[in-house]
């Protein structure tokens, strides 16, 4: 009889472990930033200059022969209009007042960056992360914004005039306390 009980316990062990793992994942607060492991910063002395060329192989799918590592680079007041920066790592990047008109930013990881006063008019921003970034006065006029995370991002005085914002993105943006007044209406917030 002990053998049958042991066999039953062994048979149920994977189910119990799976249920426990599912519970742990559901109960733990989700944070993509906490789990993101990035490679070391590229040692190429010209890595910041690659933004002026962009990602020329995979375009919007972020496929590239080499990571577009723009972490801790400064593009303040520069012109990056029309560039494809898909797949770029832009942690702690500064792009204050940068012209990013018609820039494609798909699968960009840019937490804790500074895009204050940047111009994203007609840009495509898809599946990007700007968590904790400074985007005060950023212009998103007529931009396409889908699957983007702006958690803890300062969007004070940002302009979303005529921007195409995905439904789930509207919900998340409207929960941002820095989105006020006219900007809330531009995004499509109902309250």
CSV table of N, CA and C in Angstrom, one decimal, residues 8-143:
chain,number,residue,atom,x,y,z
A,8,UNK,N,1.5,7.7,-6.2
A,8,UNK,CA,0.5,8.8,-6.4
A,8,UNK,C,1.2,10.1,-6.1
A,9,UNK,N,2.0,10.1,-5.0
A,9,UNK,CA,2.7,11.4,-4.7
A,9,UNK,C,3.6,11.8,-5.8
A,10,UNK,N,4.3,10.9,-6.4
A,10,UNK,CA,5.3,11.2,-7.5
A,10,UNK,C,4.5,11.7,-8.7
A,11,UNK,N,3.3,11.1,-9.0
A,11,UNK,CA,2.5,11.5,-10.1
A,11,UNK,C,2.0,12.9,-9.9
A,12,UNK,N,1.6,13.3,-8.7
A,12,UNK,CA,1.0,14.6,-8.5
A,12,UNK,C,2.1,15.7,-8.3
A,13,UNK,N,3.3,15.4,-8.1
A,13,UNK,CA,4.4,16.3,-7.8
A,13,UNK,C,4.5,17.4,-8.9
A,14,UNK,N,4.5,17.0,-10.2
A,14,UNK,CA,4.6,18.1,-11.3
A,14,UNK,C,3.4,19.0,-11.3
A,15,UNK,N,2.2,18.4,-11.0
A,15,UNK,CA,1.0,19.3,-10.9
A,15,UNK,C,1.1,20.3,-9.8
A,16,UNK,N,1.6,19.8,-8.6
A,16,UNK,CA,1.7,20.7,-7.5
A,16,UNK,C,2.8,21.8,-7.7
A,17,UNK,N,3.9,21.4,-8.3
A,17,UNK,CA,4.9,22.3,-8.6
A,17,UNK,C,4.4,23.4,-9.6
A,18,UNK,N,3.7,22.9,-10.7
A,18,UNK,CA,3.2,23.8,-11.7
A,18,UNK,C,2.2,24.8,-11.1
A,19,UNK,N,1.3,24.3,-10.2
A,19,UNK,CA,0.3,25.2,-9.6
A,19,UNK,C,1.0,26.2,-8.6
A,20,UNK,N,2.0,25.7,-7.9
A,20,UNK,CA,2.7,26.7,-7.0
A,20,UNK,C,3.4,27.7,-7.9
A,21,UNK,N,4.0,27.4,-9.0
A,21,UNK,CA,4.7,28.3,-9.8
A,21,UNK,C,3.7,29.3,-10.4
A,22,UNK,N,2.6,28.9,-10.8
A,22,UNK,CA,1.6,29.7,-11.4
A,22,UNK,C,1.1,30.7,-10.3
A,23,UNK,N,0.9,30.2,-9.1
A,23,UNK,CA,0.5,31.1,-8.0
A,23,UNK,C,1.5,32.2,-7.7
A,24,UNK,N,2.8,31.7,-7.7
A,24,UNK,CA,3.9,32.7,-7.4
A,24,UNK,C,3.9,33.8,-8.5
A,25,UNK,N,3.8,33.4,-9.7
A,25,UNK,CA,3.8,34.4,-10.8
A,25,UNK,C,2.7,35.4,-10.7
A,26,UNK,N,1.5,34.8,-10.4
A,26,UNK,CA,0.3,35.7,-10.4
A,26,UNK,C,0.3,36.6,-9.1
A,27,UNK,N,0.9,36.1,-8.1
A,27,UNK,CA,0.9,36.9,-6.8
A,27,UNK,C,2.0,37.9,-6.8
A,28,UNK,N,3.1,37.7,-7.6
A,28,UNK,CA,4.2,38.6,-7.6
A,28,UNK,C,3.9,39.8,-8.5
A,29,UNK,N,4.3,41.0,-8.0
A,29,UNK,CA,4.1,42.2,-8.9
A,29,UNK,C,5.0,42.1,-10.1
A,30,UNK,N,4.4,42.3,-11.3
A,30,UNK,CA,5.1,42.2,-12.6
A,30,UNK,C,5.9,43.5,-12.8
A,31,UNK,N,7.2,43.3,-13.1
A,31,UNK,CA,8.0,44.5,-13.5
A,31,UNK,C,9.0,44.0,-14.5
A,32,UNK,N,8.7,44.4,-15.8
A,32,UNK,CA,9.6,44.1,-16.9
A,32,UNK,C,11.0,44.6,-16.6
A,33,UNK,N,11.1,45.8,-16.0
A,33,UNK,CA,12.4,46.4,-15.8
A,33,UNK,C,13.3,45.6,-14.8
A,34,UNK,N,12.6,45.0,-13.8
A,34,UNK,CA,13.4,44.3,-12.8
A,34,UNK,C,14.0,43.0,-13.4
A,35,UNK,N,13.3,42.5,-14.4
A,35,UNK,CA,13.7,41.2,-15.0
A,35,UNK,C,14.6,41.4,-16.2
A,36,UNK,N,14.7,42.6,-16.7
A,36,UNK,CA,15.5,42.8,-18.0
A,36,UNK,C,17.0,42.7,-17.7
A,37,UNK,N,17.6,41.8,-18.4
A,37,UNK,CA,19.1,41.7,-18.3
A,37,UNK,C,19.7,42.2,-19.6
A,38,UNK,N,20.5,43.2,-19.5
A,38,UNK,CA,21.1,43.8,-20.7
A,38,UNK,C,22.5,43.4,-20.8
A,39,UNK,N,23.0,43.3,-22.0
A,39,UNK,CA,24.5,43.0,-22.2
A,39,UNK,C,25.3,44.2,-21.7
A,40,UNK,N,26.6,44.0,-21.5
A,40,UNK,CA,27.4,45.2,-21.1
A,40,UNK,C,27.4,46.2,-22.2
A,41,UNK,N,27.6,47.5,-21.8
A,41,UNK,CA,27.6,48.6,-22.8
A,41,UNK,C,28.7,48.3,-23.9
A,42,UNK,N,28.3,48.5,-25.1
A,42,UNK,CA,29.2,48.3,-26.2
A,42,UNK,C,30.5,49.2,-26.1
A,43,UNK,N,31.6,48.6,-26.2
A,43,UNK,CA,32.9,49.3,-26.0
A,43,UNK,C,33.3,50.1,-27.3
A,44,UNK,N,32.6,50.0,-28.4
A,44,UNK,CA,32.9,50.7,-29.6
A,44,UNK,C,32.9,52.2,-29.3
A,45,UNK,N,34.0,52.9,-29.5
A,45,UNK,CA,34.0,54.4,-29.2
A,45,UNK,C,33.0,55.2,-30.1
A,46,UNK,N,32.6,54.6,-31.2
A,46,UNK,CA,31.6,55.3,-32.1
A,46,UNK,C,30.2,54.8,-32.0
A,47,UNK,N,29.9,54.1,-30.9
A,47,UNK,CA,28.6,53.5,-30.8
A,47,UNK,C,27.4,54.5,-30.8
A,48,UNK,N,27.7,55.7,-30.2
A,48,UNK,CA,26.6,56.7,-30.1
A,48,UNK,C,26.3,57.3,-31.5
A,49,UNK,N,27.3,57.3,-32.4
A,49,UNK,CA,27.2,57.8,-33.7
A,49,UNK,C,26.3,56.9,-34.6
A,50,UNK,N,26.1,55.7,-34.2
A,50,UNK,CA,25.3,54.7,-35.0
A,50,UNK,C,23.8,55.2,-35.0
A,51,UNK,N,23.4,56.1,-34.1
A,51,UNK,CA,22.0,56.6,-34.2
A,51,UNK,C,21.8,57.4,-35.4
A,52,UNK,N,22.8,58.0,-35.9
A,52,UNK,CA,22.7,58.9,-37.1
A,52,UNK,C,22.5,58.0,-38.4
A,53,UNK,N,22.9,56.8,-38.3
A,53,UNK,CA,22.7,55.8,-39.4
A,53,UNK,C,21.4,55.0,-39.2
A,54,UNK,N,21.3,54.6,-37.9
A,54,UNK,CA,20.1,53.8,-37.5
A,54,UNK,C,20.3,52.3,-37.8
A,55,UNK,N,19.2,51.6,-37.6
A,55,UNK,CA,19.2,50.1,-37.9
A,55,UNK,C,18.8,49.9,-39.3
A,56,UNK,N,19.7,49.5,-40.2
A,56,UNK,CA,19.4,49.5,-41.6
A,56,UNK,C,19.1,48.1,-42.1
A,57,UNK,N,19.2,47.1,-41.3
A,57,UNK,CA,19.0,45.7,-41.7
A,57,UNK,C,17.5,45.3,-41.5
A,58,UNK,N,17.1,45.2,-40.3
A,58,UNK,CA,15.8,44.6,-40.0
A,58,UNK,C,14.7,45.6,-39.9
A,59,UNK,N,15.0,46.9,-40.1
A,59,UNK,CA,14.0,47.9,-40.0
A,59,UNK,C,13.1,47.8,-38.8
A,60,UNK,N,11.8,47.7,-38.9
A,60,UNK,CA,10.9,47.8,-37.8
A,60,UNK,C,10.9,46.5,-36.9
A,61,UNK,N,11.5,45.4,-37.4
A,61,UNK,CA,11.5,44.2,-36.6
A,61,UNK,C,12.7,44.1,-35.7
A,62,UNK,N,13.5,45.1,-35.7
A,62,UNK,CA,14.7,45.2,-34.8
A,62,UNK,C,15.7,44.2,-35.0
A,63,UNK,N,15.8,43.6,-36.2
A,63,UNK,CA,16.8,42.6,-36.5
A,63,UNK,C,18.0,43.4,-37.0
A,64,UNK,N,19.2,43.0,-36.5
A,64,UNK,CA,20.4,43.7,-36.8
A,64,UNK,C,21.6,42.8,-36.7
A,65,UNK,N,22.7,43.2,-37.3
A,65,UNK,CA,23.9,42.4,-37.2
A,65,UNK,C,24.6,42.8,-35.9
A,66,UNK,N,24.3,43.9,-35.3
A,66,UNK,CA,24.9,44.3,-34.1
A,66,UNK,C,23.9,45.1,-33.3
A,67,UNK,N,23.9,45.0,-32.0
A,67,UNK,CA,23.0,45.7,-31.1
A,67,UNK,C,23.1,47.3,-31.3
A,68,UNK,N,22.0,48.0,-31.4
A,68,UNK,CA,22.1,49.4,-31.5
A,68,UNK,C,22.1,50.0,-30.1
A,69,UNK,N,23.3,50.0,-29.5
A,69,UNK,CA,23.5,50.3,-28.1
A,69,UNK,C,23.7,51.9,-28.0
A,70,UNK,N,22.7,52.6,-27.6
A,70,UNK,CA,22.7,54.0,-27.5
A,70,UNK,C,22.6,54.4,-26.0
A,71,UNK,N,22.9,53.5,-25.1
A,71,UNK,CA,22.8,53.8,-23.7
A,71,UNK,C,23.8,54.9,-23.3
A,72,UNK,N,23.2,55.8,-22.5
A,72,UNK,CA,24.0,56.9,-21.9
A,72,UNK,C,24.6,57.9,-23.0
A,73,UNK,N,24.1,57.8,-24.2
A,73,UNK,CA,24.5,58.8,-25.2
A,73,UNK,C,23.7,60.1,-25.1
A,74,UNK,N,24.3,61.1,-25.7
A,74,UNK,CA,23.6,62.4,-25.7
A,74,UNK,C,23.3,62.9,-27.1
A,75,UNK,N,22.0,63.2,-27.3
A,75,UNK,CA,21.6,63.7,-28.7
A,75,UNK,C,20.9,65.0,-28.5
A,76,UNK,N,21.1,65.7,-27.4
A,76,UNK,CA,20.4,66.9,-27.1
A,76,UNK,C,20.5,67.9,-28.3
A,77,UNK,N,19.3,68.3,-28.8
A,77,UNK,CA,19.2,69.3,-29.9
A,77,UNK,C,19.6,68.7,-31.2
A,78,UNK,N,19.9,67.5,-31.4
A,78,UNK,CA,20.4,66.9,-32.7
A,78,UNK,C,19.2,66.6,-33.6
A,79,UNK,N,19.5,66.2,-34.8
A,79,UNK,CA,18.5,65.8,-35.8
A,79,UNK,C,18.6,64.3,-36.1
A,80,UNK,N,17.6,63.5,-35.5
A,80,UNK,CA,17.5,62.1,-35.8
A,80,UNK,C,16.3,61.8,-36.6
A,81,UNK,N,15.8,62.8,-37.3
A,81,UNK,CA,14.5,62.6,-38.1
A,81,UNK,C,14.7,61.6,-39.2
A,82,UNK,N,13.7,60.7,-39.4
A,82,UNK,CA,13.7,59.7,-40.4
A,82,UNK,C,14.5,58.5,-40.1
A,83,UNK,N,15.1,58.4,-39.0
A,83,UNK,CA,16.0,57.3,-38.7
A,83,UNK,C,15.2,56.1,-38.1
A,84,UNK,N,15.7,54.9,-38.4
A,84,UNK,CA,15.1,53.7,-37.8
A,84,UNK,C,16.0,53.3,-36.7
A,85,UNK,N,15.4,53.4,-35.5
A,85,UNK,CA,16.1,53.1,-34.2
A,85,UNK,C,15.6,51.8,-33.6
A,86,UNK,N,15.0,51.0,-34.4
A,86,UNK,CA,14.3,49.8,-33.9
A,86,UNK,C,15.3,48.9,-33.2
A,87,UNK,N,14.9,48.4,-32.0
A,87,UNK,CA,15.8,47.5,-31.2
A,87,UNK,C,16.8,48.3,-30.4
A,88,UNK,N,16.8,49.6,-30.4
A,88,UNK,CA,17.8,50.4,-29.7
A,88,UNK,C,17.7,50.2,-28.2
A,89,UNK,N,18.8,50.1,-27.6
A,89,UNK,CA,18.9,50.2,-26.1
A,89,UNK,C,19.3,51.7,-25.8
A,90,UNK,N,18.3,52.3,-25.1
A,90,UNK,CA,18.5,53.8,-24.9
A,90,UNK,C,18.4,54.1,-23.4
A,91,UNK,N,18.8,53.2,-22.6
A,91,UNK,CA,18.7,53.5,-21.1
A,91,UNK,C,19.6,54.7,-20.8
A,92,UNK,N,19.0,55.6,-20.0
A,92,UNK,CA,19.7,56.8,-19.6
A,92,UNK,C,20.3,57.7,-20.8
A,93,UNK,N,19.6,57.6,-21.9
A,93,UNK,CA,20.0,58.4,-23.0
A,93,UNK,C,19.4,59.8,-22.9
A,94,UNK,N,20.1,60.8,-23.3
A,94,UNK,CA,19.5,62.2,-23.3
A,94,UNK,C,19.3,62.6,-24.7
A,95,UNK,N,18.0,63.0,-25.0
A,95,UNK,CA,17.6,63.5,-26.3
A,95,UNK,C,16.7,64.7,-26.2
A,96,UNK,N,17.1,65.6,-25.3
A,96,UNK,CA,16.3,66.8,-25.0
A,96,UNK,C,16.3,67.7,-26.3
A,97,UNK,N,15.0,68.0,-26.7
A,97,UNK,CA,14.9,68.9,-27.8
A,97,UNK,C,15.3,68.3,-29.2
A,98,UNK,N,15.4,67.0,-29.2
A,98,UNK,CA,15.9,66.3,-30.4
A,98,UNK,C,14.8,66.2,-31.5
A,99,UNK,N,15.1,66.4,-32.7
A,99,UNK,CA,14.2,66.2,-33.8
A,99,UNK,C,14.1,64.7,-34.2
A,100,UNK,N,13.0,64.1,-33.8
A,100,UNK,CA,12.8,62.7,-34.1
A,100,UNK,C,11.6,62.5,-35.0
A,101,UNK,N,11.3,63.5,-35.8
A,101,UNK,CA,10.2,63.4,-36.8
A,101,UNK,C,10.4,62.2,-37.7
A,102,UNK,N,9.3,61.5,-37.8
A,102,UNK,CA,9.3,60.3,-38.7
A,102,UNK,C,10.3,59.2,-38.3
A,103,UNK,N,10.7,59.2,-37.1
A,103,UNK,CA,11.6,58.2,-36.6
A,103,UNK,C,10.8,56.9,-36.4
A,104,UNK,N,11.4,55.7,-36.7
A,104,UNK,CA,10.8,54.5,-36.3
A,104,UNK,C,11.5,53.9,-35.1
A,105,UNK,N,10.7,53.7,-34.1
A,105,UNK,CA,11.2,53.2,-32.8
A,105,UNK,C,10.4,52.0,-32.4
A,106,UNK,N,10.7,50.9,-33.0
A,106,UNK,CA,10.0,49.6,-32.6
A,106,UNK,C,10.9,48.8,-31.7
A,107,UNK,N,10.4,48.2,-30.7
A,107,UNK,CA,11.1,47.4,-29.7
A,107,UNK,C,12.3,48.2,-29.1
A,108,UNK,N,12.1,49.4,-28.8
A,108,UNK,CA,13.1,50.3,-28.2
A,108,UNK,C,13.0,50.1,-26.7
A,109,UNK,N,14.1,50.0,-26.0
A,109,UNK,CA,14.1,49.9,-24.6
A,109,UNK,C,14.8,51.2,-24.0
A,110,UNK,N,14.0,52.2,-23.5
A,110,UNK,CA,14.5,53.5,-23.2
A,110,UNK,C,14.1,53.9,-21.8
A,111,UNK,N,14.2,53.1,-20.8
A,111,UNK,CA,13.8,53.6,-19.4
A,111,UNK,C,14.8,54.7,-18.9
A,112,UNK,N,14.3,55.5,-18.1
A,112,UNK,CA,15.1,56.5,-17.4
A,112,UNK,C,15.9,57.4,-18.4
A,113,UNK,N,15.3,57.6,-19.6
A,113,UNK,CA,15.9,58.5,-20.6
A,113,UNK,C,15.3,59.9,-20.5
A,114,UNK,N,15.8,60.9,-21.2
A,114,UNK,CA,15.3,62.2,-21.2
A,114,UNK,C,15.0,62.6,-22.6
A,115,UNK,N,13.7,62.7,-22.9
A,115,UNK,CA,13.2,63.1,-24.2
A,115,UNK,C,12.4,64.4,-24.1
A,116,UNK,N,12.7,65.2,-23.1
A,116,UNK,CA,12.0,66.5,-22.9
A,116,UNK,C,12.1,67.4,-24.1
A,117,UNK,N,10.9,67.8,-24.6
A,117,UNK,CA,10.9,68.7,-25.7
A,117,UNK,C,11.3,68.1,-27.1
A,118,UNK,N,11.4,66.8,-27.1
A,118,UNK,CA,11.7,66.1,-28.4
A,118,UNK,C,10.5,66.1,-29.3
A,119,UNK,N,10.8,66.1,-30.6
A,119,UNK,CA,9.7,66.2,-31.6
A,119,UNK,C,9.5,64.8,-32.3
A,120,UNK,N,8.5,64.1,-31.9
A,120,UNK,CA,8.2,62.8,-32.5
A,120,UNK,C,7.0,62.9,-33.5
A,121,UNK,N,6.9,64.0,-34.1
A,121,UNK,CA,5.8,64.2,-35.1
A,121,UNK,C,5.9,63.1,-36.2
A,122,UNK,N,4.8,62.4,-36.5
A,122,UNK,CA,4.8,61.4,-37.5
A,122,UNK,C,5.7,60.2,-37.3
A,123,UNK,N,6.1,60.0,-36.0
A,123,UNK,CA,7.0,58.9,-35.7
A,123,UNK,C,6.1,57.6,-35.5
A,124,UNK,N,6.7,56.5,-35.6
A,124,UNK,CA,6.1,55.2,-35.3
A,124,UNK,C,6.8,54.6,-34.1
A,125,UNK,N,6.1,54.5,-33.0
A,125,UNK,CA,6.6,54.1,-31.7
A,125,UNK,C,5.8,52.8,-31.3
A,126,UNK,N,6.4,51.7,-31.5
A,126,UNK,CA,5.7,50.4,-31.3
A,126,UNK,C,6.5,49.5,-30.4
A,127,UNK,N,5.8,48.9,-29.4
A,127,UNK,CA,6.4,48.0,-28.4
A,127,UNK,C,7.7,48.5,-27.8
A,128,UNK,N,7.6,49.8,-27.3
A,128,UNK,CA,8.8,50.4,-26.7
A,128,UNK,C,8.5,50.6,-25.2
A,129,UNK,N,9.6,50.8,-24.5
A,129,UNK,CA,9.5,51.1,-23.1
A,129,UNK,C,10.2,52.4,-22.8
A,130,UNK,N,9.4,53.3,-22.2
A,130,UNK,CA,10.0,54.6,-21.7
A,130,UNK,C,9.8,54.8,-20.2
A,131,UNK,N,9.7,53.7,-19.5
A,131,UNK,CA,9.4,53.8,-18.0
A,131,UNK,C,10.4,54.7,-17.3
A,132,UNK,N,9.9,55.6,-16.5
A,132,UNK,CA,10.7,56.4,-15.7
A,132,UNK,C,11.4,57.5,-16.5
A,133,UNK,N,11.0,57.7,-17.7
A,133,UNK,CA,11.7,58.7,-18.6
A,133,UNK,C,11.0,60.1,-18.4
A,134,UNK,N,11.8,61.1,-18.8
A,134,UNK,CA,11.3,62.5,-18.7
A,134,UNK,C,10.9,62.9,-20.1
A,135,UNK,N,9.6,63.1,-20.3
A,135,UNK,CA,9.1,63.5,-21.6
A,135,UNK,C,8.2,64.8,-21.5
A,136,UNK,N,8.7,65.7,-20.7
A,136,UNK,CA,8.0,67.0,-20.5
A,136,UNK,C,8.0,67.8,-21.8
A,137,UNK,N,6.8,68.2,-22.3
A,137,UNK,CA,6.7,69.0,-23.5
A,137,UNK,C,7.1,68.2,-24.8
A,138,UNK,N,7.1,66.9,-24.7
A,138,UNK,CA,7.4,66.1,-25.9
A,138,UNK,C,6.2,66.2,-26.9
A,139,UNK,N,6.5,66.3,-28.2
A,139,UNK,CA,5.5,66.4,-29.3
A,139,UNK,C,5.3,65.1,-30.0
A,140,UNK,N,4.1,64.5,-29.8
A,140,UNK,CA,3.8,63.3,-30.4
A,140,UNK,C,2.7,63.5,-31.5
A,141,UNK,N,2.7,64.7,-32.1
A,141,UNK,CA,1.6,65.0,-33.1
A,141,UNK,C,1.7,64.0,-34.3
A,142,UNK,N,0.5,63.4,-34.5
A,142,UNK,CA,0.3,62.4,-35.6
A,142,UNK,C,1.2,61.2,-35.5
A,143,UNK,N,1.7,60.9,-34.4
A,143,UNK,CA,2.6,59.7,-34.2
A,143,UNK,C,1.7,58.5,-34.0
